[in-house]
Amino acid sequence: MLVIASEEGCEEQREVSKYGDSRMVEKKCIEGKWWLPGQEAIAASGTLTFDPQSGLTLTVRRRQSRSFDEILLAMAADKELRAHVVIFGCDDSKNPITLHRCVCNRQSQAAEIEGSSFIVQSAFLGAHLSNPDEARFGSLQIEIDYLYVWLGQSANRRVSKLSEDWTYTEAITLPMPIELDLGMHGTMQLLTSGGTGFSWNINERLETTRWESRIWWQLPKSVSLNVLDDYLHTVCRLFSLFVGKPVYLRGYQLMRNCIGEPQIHEGKPDTGVEVLRARYSDAGNLPEVWGTQFTVLFQ
């Protein structure tokens, strides 16, 4: 296990499996400014923390204005405001963030912004969405456990002898992208890529190969986030059937373009909107699976 420390207790954990894959348990801390839509002038500083098992929390550290304080008090007392709200934000690089279905932590001292916190259902990194339930997207890209193994890789090893030294050369062949025609539901591409890397332990450098596999699903027309979530759950359940073990979501990204449209949004390249939610999975506890153990083989 290679642990890379980061800010204030947050850390990235990478586990390198015997398949050469580097699975990442994303644990994020995002420092930024946070405000209710239309009230950017009274933004408060704070930290968004994401853990794939426990979910998202927003901690606001400093009082910026009486208005934000009054909002917290109203939420804690169930007065005027609905049970959950949308909160806008941006990180230190000015990248937009939307927090959806935010509920004030009742155990915090709502009279003081210092230490107040929100429980957040979803975070959308890369956009300000005034109502995520009504936002529409035309493509989704997802990463799930075991996809890189199910797609399959082949390795050819060549051994040669020079004097008393043996040389081993291994060539890895990746499958070509696979495109599936889903008719009225668009097209789906299964993609695999790989690259070499390394890590250090006390005595030596360890060579590793990281496999990255993803599904890119383009739709004939834009649909709501709720529809995309249904598609997402269906894919995870389908691959759980293929693999014979529970398959969990690793990454979830949304784009606006549909089939045949350029990946452009508001005149700029659409880099996508990353979705963060609790995933309730731990890569460190995932059982290792060989392709031959799958209930449905790719071939």
Coordinates of C-alpha atoms in Angstrom, one line a residue:
M1 CA 0.0 0.0 0.0
L2 CA 1.4 3.4 -1.0
V3 CA -0.1 6.3 1.0
I4 CA 0.4 9.9 -0.2
A5 CA -0.3 12.4 2.6
S6 CA -2.2 15.6 1.8
E7 CA -3.9 18.4 3.6
E8 CA -5.4 18.2 7.1
G9 CA -5.8 14.5 7.4
C10 CA -7.0 13.8 3.9
E11 CA -5.0 11.3 2.0
E12 CA -5.0 9.4 -1.2
Q13 CA -4.7 5.6 -0.9
R14 CA -3.5 3.6 -3.8
E15 CA -3.5 -0.2 -3.8
V16 CA -1.4 -1.9 -6.5
S17 CA -2.9 -5.3 -7.2
K18 CA -1.4 -8.3 -8.8
Y19 CA -3.1 -7.3 -12.0
G20 CA -0.9 -4.2 -12.2
D21 CA -3.9 -1.9 -11.6
S22 CA -3.6 1.1 -9.3
R23 CA -7.0 1.6 -7.8
M24 CA -7.5 4.9 -6.1
V25 CA -9.7 5.5 -3.1
E26 CA -10.4 9.2 -3.6
K27 CA -10.4 11.1 -0.4
K28 CA -10.6 14.8 -1.2
C29 CA -10.3 18.0 0.7
I30 CA -11.3 21.1 -1.2
E31 CA -10.7 24.5 0.2
G32 CA -12.8 27.2 -1.2
K33 CA -15.5 29.9 -0.9
W34 CA -19.2 28.9 -0.4
W35 CA -22.5 30.8 -0.8
L36 CA -26.1 30.4 -1.6
P37 CA -27.1 31.1 -5.2
G38 CA -27.3 34.8 -5.8
Q39 CA -25.4 35.7 -2.6
E40 CA -21.8 35.4 -3.8
A41 CA -21.0 38.8 -2.2
I42 CA -21.3 37.2 1.2
A43 CA -19.4 34.0 0.5
A44 CA -17.9 32.1 3.4
S45 CA -14.6 30.3 3.5
G46 CA -14.7 26.6 4.3
T47 CA -13.7 23.0 3.4
L48 CA -15.5 20.4 1.5
T49 CA -14.4 16.9 2.5
F50 CA -15.2 13.7 0.5
D51 CA -14.8 10.2 1.7
P52 CA -16.1 7.5 -0.7
Q53 CA -17.6 5.5 2.2
S54 CA -19.1 8.2 4.5
G55 CA -19.9 10.8 1.8
L56 CA -19.6 14.6 1.8
T57 CA -19.5 17.3 4.5
L58 CA -19.0 21.0 4.2
T59 CA -17.4 22.9 7.1
V60 CA -17.6 26.7 7.1
R61 CA -14.9 28.1 9.3
R62 CA -15.4 31.9 9.4
R63 CA -18.3 34.2 9.8
Q64 CA -18.5 36.5 6.7
S65 CA -21.8 38.3 7.3
R66 CA -24.9 38.3 9.4
S67 CA -26.9 37.2 6.5
F68 CA -25.2 33.8 6.2
D69 CA -25.5 33.4 10.0
E70 CA -29.3 34.0 9.8
I71 CA -29.6 31.4 7.1
L72 CA -27.9 28.8 9.3
L73 CA -30.2 29.7 12.2
A74 CA -33.3 29.4 10.0
M75 CA -32.2 26.0 8.7
A76 CA -31.5 24.7 12.2
A77 CA -34.9 25.8 13.4
D78 CA -36.8 24.6 10.3
K79 CA -38.0 28.1 9.6
E80 CA -38.7 29.6 6.2
L81 CA -36.1 27.5 4.3
R82 CA -36.8 24.0 2.9
A83 CA -35.1 21.0 4.5
H84 CA -32.2 21.0 2.1
V85 CA -30.6 23.6 -0.1
V86 CA -28.2 24.0 -3.0
I87 CA -24.9 25.7 -2.2
F88 CA -22.5 27.1 -4.8
G89 CA -18.8 27.3 -4.3
C90 CA -15.4 27.5 -6.0
D91 CA -12.0 26.1 -5.1
D92 CA -8.8 28.0 -4.9
S93 CA -8.4 27.8 -8.7
K94 CA -11.8 29.3 -9.2
N95 CA -13.3 26.1 -10.5
P96 CA -17.1 26.1 -10.0
I97 CA -18.7 23.6 -7.6
T98 CA -22.4 22.8 -6.8
L99 CA -23.4 21.1 -3.6
H100 CA -26.9 19.5 -3.8
R101 CA -29.3 18.6 -1.0
C102 CA -27.3 20.2 1.8
V103 CA -28.6 19.8 5.3
C104 CA -27.3 21.8 8.3
N105 CA -25.7 19.6 11.0
R106 CA -28.0 20.1 14.0
Q107 CA -25.2 19.3 16.4
S108 CA -23.2 22.3 15.3
Q109 CA -23.5 25.7 16.9
A110 CA -25.6 27.4 14.3
A111 CA -25.3 30.8 16.0
E112 CA -21.6 30.8 15.0
I113 CA -20.4 30.0 11.6
E114 CA -17.1 28.9 13.1
G115 CA -17.3 25.1 13.1
S116 CA -20.8 24.8 11.5
S117 CA -21.2 22.0 9.0
F118 CA -23.5 20.6 6.4
I119 CA -24.1 17.1 5.3
V120 CA -24.1 17.0 1.5
Q121 CA -25.8 14.3 -0.7
S122 CA -24.0 15.2 -4.0
A123 CA -21.2 17.4 -5.3
F124 CA -20.8 18.5 -8.9
L125 CA -17.3 19.6 -9.7
G126 CA -17.0 21.8 -12.8
A127 CA -20.4 23.7 -12.9
H128 CA -22.9 25.8 -11.1
L129 CA -26.3 24.1 -11.4
S130 CA -29.1 26.1 -9.9
N131 CA -31.3 23.0 -9.8
P132 CA -29.4 19.7 -10.4
D133 CA -32.6 17.8 -10.6
E134 CA -33.6 19.7 -13.8
A135 CA -30.1 19.8 -15.4
R136 CA -29.8 17.8 -18.6
F137 CA -26.8 16.0 -20.0
G138 CA -26.1 14.0 -23.2
S139 CA -23.2 11.7 -22.2
L140 CA -21.8 10.0 -19.2
Q141 CA -18.5 8.4 -18.5
I142 CA -18.1 5.9 -15.6
E143 CA -15.4 3.8 -14.1
I144 CA -16.3 0.6 -12.2
D145 CA -14.4 -2.1 -10.4
Y146 CA -13.0 -5.0 -12.5
L147 CA -13.8 -3.5 -15.9
Y148 CA -10.1 -3.4 -16.7
V149 CA -9.8 -7.1 -16.0
W150 CA -13.1 -8.1 -17.8
L151 CA -12.0 -6.3 -21.0
G152 CA -8.8 -8.4 -20.9
Q153 CA -5.2 -7.8 -21.6
S154 CA -2.6 -10.2 -23.1
A155 CA 1.1 -10.4 -22.3
N156 CA 3.9 -12.0 -24.4
R157 CA 7.1 -12.7 -22.6
R158 CA 10.5 -13.1 -24.4
V159 CA 13.5 -14.5 -22.6
S160 CA 17.1 -14.1 -23.8
K161 CA 20.5 -14.9 -22.4
L162 CA 23.5 -12.7 -22.7
S163 CA 26.6 -14.2 -21.1
E164 CA 25.5 -15.0 -17.6
D165 CA 22.6 -12.4 -17.5
W166 CA 19.1 -13.3 -18.2
T167 CA 16.8 -10.6 -19.8
Y168 CA 13.0 -10.8 -19.6
T169 CA 10.9 -8.6 -21.9
E170 CA 7.2 -8.5 -21.5
A171 CA 4.9 -6.8 -24.1
I172 CA 1.4 -6.0 -23.0
T173 CA -1.4 -5.8 -25.6
L174 CA -4.5 -3.8 -24.8
P175 CA -7.8 -4.5 -26.5
M176 CA -9.1 -2.0 -29.1
P177 CA -12.0 0.2 -28.0
I178 CA -15.3 -1.6 -28.2
E179 CA -18.4 0.2 -29.5
L180 CA -21.9 -1.1 -28.8
D181 CA -25.0 0.2 -30.7
L182 CA -27.8 0.5 -28.1
G183 CA -30.4 1.6 -30.6
M184 CA -32.8 4.2 -29.1
H185 CA -30.5 4.4 -26.0
G186 CA -27.4 5.7 -28.0
T187 CA -23.9 4.2 -28.2
M188 CA -21.6 2.8 -25.6
Q189 CA -17.8 2.6 -25.8
L190 CA -15.7 0.4 -23.6
L191 CA -12.2 1.8 -23.4
T192 CA -9.0 0.6 -21.7
S193 CA -5.7 2.3 -21.4
G194 CA -2.5 1.6 -19.5
G195 CA 0.8 3.2 -18.5
T196 CA 3.9 2.3 -16.5
G197 CA 4.8 4.0 -13.3
F198 CA 6.8 3.4 -10.1
S199 CA 6.8 3.7 -6.4
W200 CA 9.6 3.5 -3.8
N201 CA 9.9 1.4 -0.7
I202 CA 12.8 1.5 1.8
N203 CA 15.2 -0.4 -0.4
E204 CA 14.1 -0.4 -4.0
R205 CA 12.1 1.1 -6.8
L206 CA 9.0 -0.9 -7.7
E207 CA 7.8 -0.8 -11.3
T208 CA 4.0 -0.9 -11.7
T209 CA 1.5 -0.7 -14.6
R210 CA -1.7 1.1 -14.1
W211 CA -4.8 0.1 -16.0
E212 CA -7.6 2.5 -16.5
S213 CA -10.9 1.4 -18.0
R214 CA -14.0 3.4 -18.5
I215 CA -17.4 3.3 -20.2
W216 CA -18.5 6.3 -22.3
W217 CA -22.2 6.3 -23.0
Q218 CA -23.5 8.9 -25.5
L219 CA -27.3 9.4 -25.8
P220 CA -29.4 10.5 -28.8
K221 CA -30.8 13.4 -26.7
S222 CA -30.2 15.1 -23.4
V223 CA -31.9 13.6 -20.3
S224 CA -32.1 14.5 -16.6
L225 CA -29.7 13.4 -13.9
N226 CA -32.3 11.0 -12.5
V227 CA -32.4 9.1 -15.8
L228 CA -28.6 8.9 -16.0
D229 CA -28.5 7.6 -12.4
D230 CA -30.9 4.8 -13.4
Y231 CA -28.6 4.0 -16.3
L232 CA -25.6 4.0 -14.0
H233 CA -27.2 1.6 -11.5
T234 CA -28.2 -0.7 -14.4
V235 CA -24.7 -0.9 -15.7
C236 CA -23.3 -1.7 -12.2
R237 CA -25.8 -4.4 -11.7
L238 CA -25.1 -5.9 -15.1
F239 CA -21.4 -6.1 -14.5
S240 CA -22.0 -7.6 -11.0
L241 CA -23.7 -10.4 -12.9
F242 CA -20.8 -10.7 -15.3
V243 CA -18.2 -10.7 -12.6
G244 CA -20.1 -12.8 -10.0
K245 CA -19.1 -10.3 -7.3
P246 CA -20.5 -6.8 -6.3
V247 CA -19.2 -4.1 -8.7
Y248 CA -18.9 -0.6 -7.4
L249 CA -18.7 2.8 -9.0
R250 CA -15.2 4.4 -9.1
G251 CA -15.8 7.5 -11.1
Y252 CA -18.8 9.3 -12.6
Q253 CA -18.6 12.2 -15.0
L254 CA -21.2 14.0 -17.1
M255 CA -21.0 15.9 -20.4
R256 CA -23.6 17.9 -22.3
N257 CA -23.0 16.7 -25.9
C258 CA -25.1 14.0 -27.4
I259 CA -24.3 11.6 -30.3
G260 CA -22.8 13.5 -33.3
E261 CA -22.3 16.7 -31.4
P262 CA -18.9 18.3 -30.6
Q263 CA -17.8 18.2 -27.0
I264 CA -18.3 21.9 -26.7
H265 CA -20.2 23.9 -24.0
E266 CA -20.8 27.6 -24.2
G267 CA -18.1 28.0 -26.8
K268 CA -15.4 26.1 -24.9
P269 CA -14.3 22.5 -24.7
D270 CA -16.6 20.6 -22.4
T271 CA -14.3 19.0 -19.8
G272 CA -17.2 17.4 -18.0
V273 CA -18.8 17.6 -14.6
E274 CA -17.5 15.2 -12.0
V275 CA -20.1 13.7 -9.6
L276 CA -19.1 12.9 -6.0
R277 CA -21.3 10.8 -3.8
A278 CA -20.8 8.1 -1.2
R279 CA -19.9 4.9 -2.9
Y280 CA -19.7 2.5 0.1
S281 CA -16.8 0.5 -1.2
D282 CA -13.2 0.0 -0.1
A283 CA -10.6 -0.9 -2.7
G284 CA -8.5 -2.3 0.0
N285 CA -11.1 -5.0 0.7
L286 CA -11.9 -5.9 -2.9
P287 CA -11.4 -9.6 -3.6
E288 CA -8.9 -10.3 -6.5
V289 CA -10.6 -11.7 -9.5
W290 CA -9.1 -13.4 -12.6
G291 CA -10.8 -13.1 -15.9
T292 CA -11.4 -16.9 -16.0
Q293 CA -13.4 -16.7 -12.8
F294 CA -16.1 -14.4 -14.4
T295 CA -19.5 -15.8 -14.9
V296 CA -19.6 -14.1 -18.3
L297 CA -16.3 -13.9 -20.2
F298 CA -15.6 -11.0 -22.6
Q299 CA -14.7 -13.4 -25.4

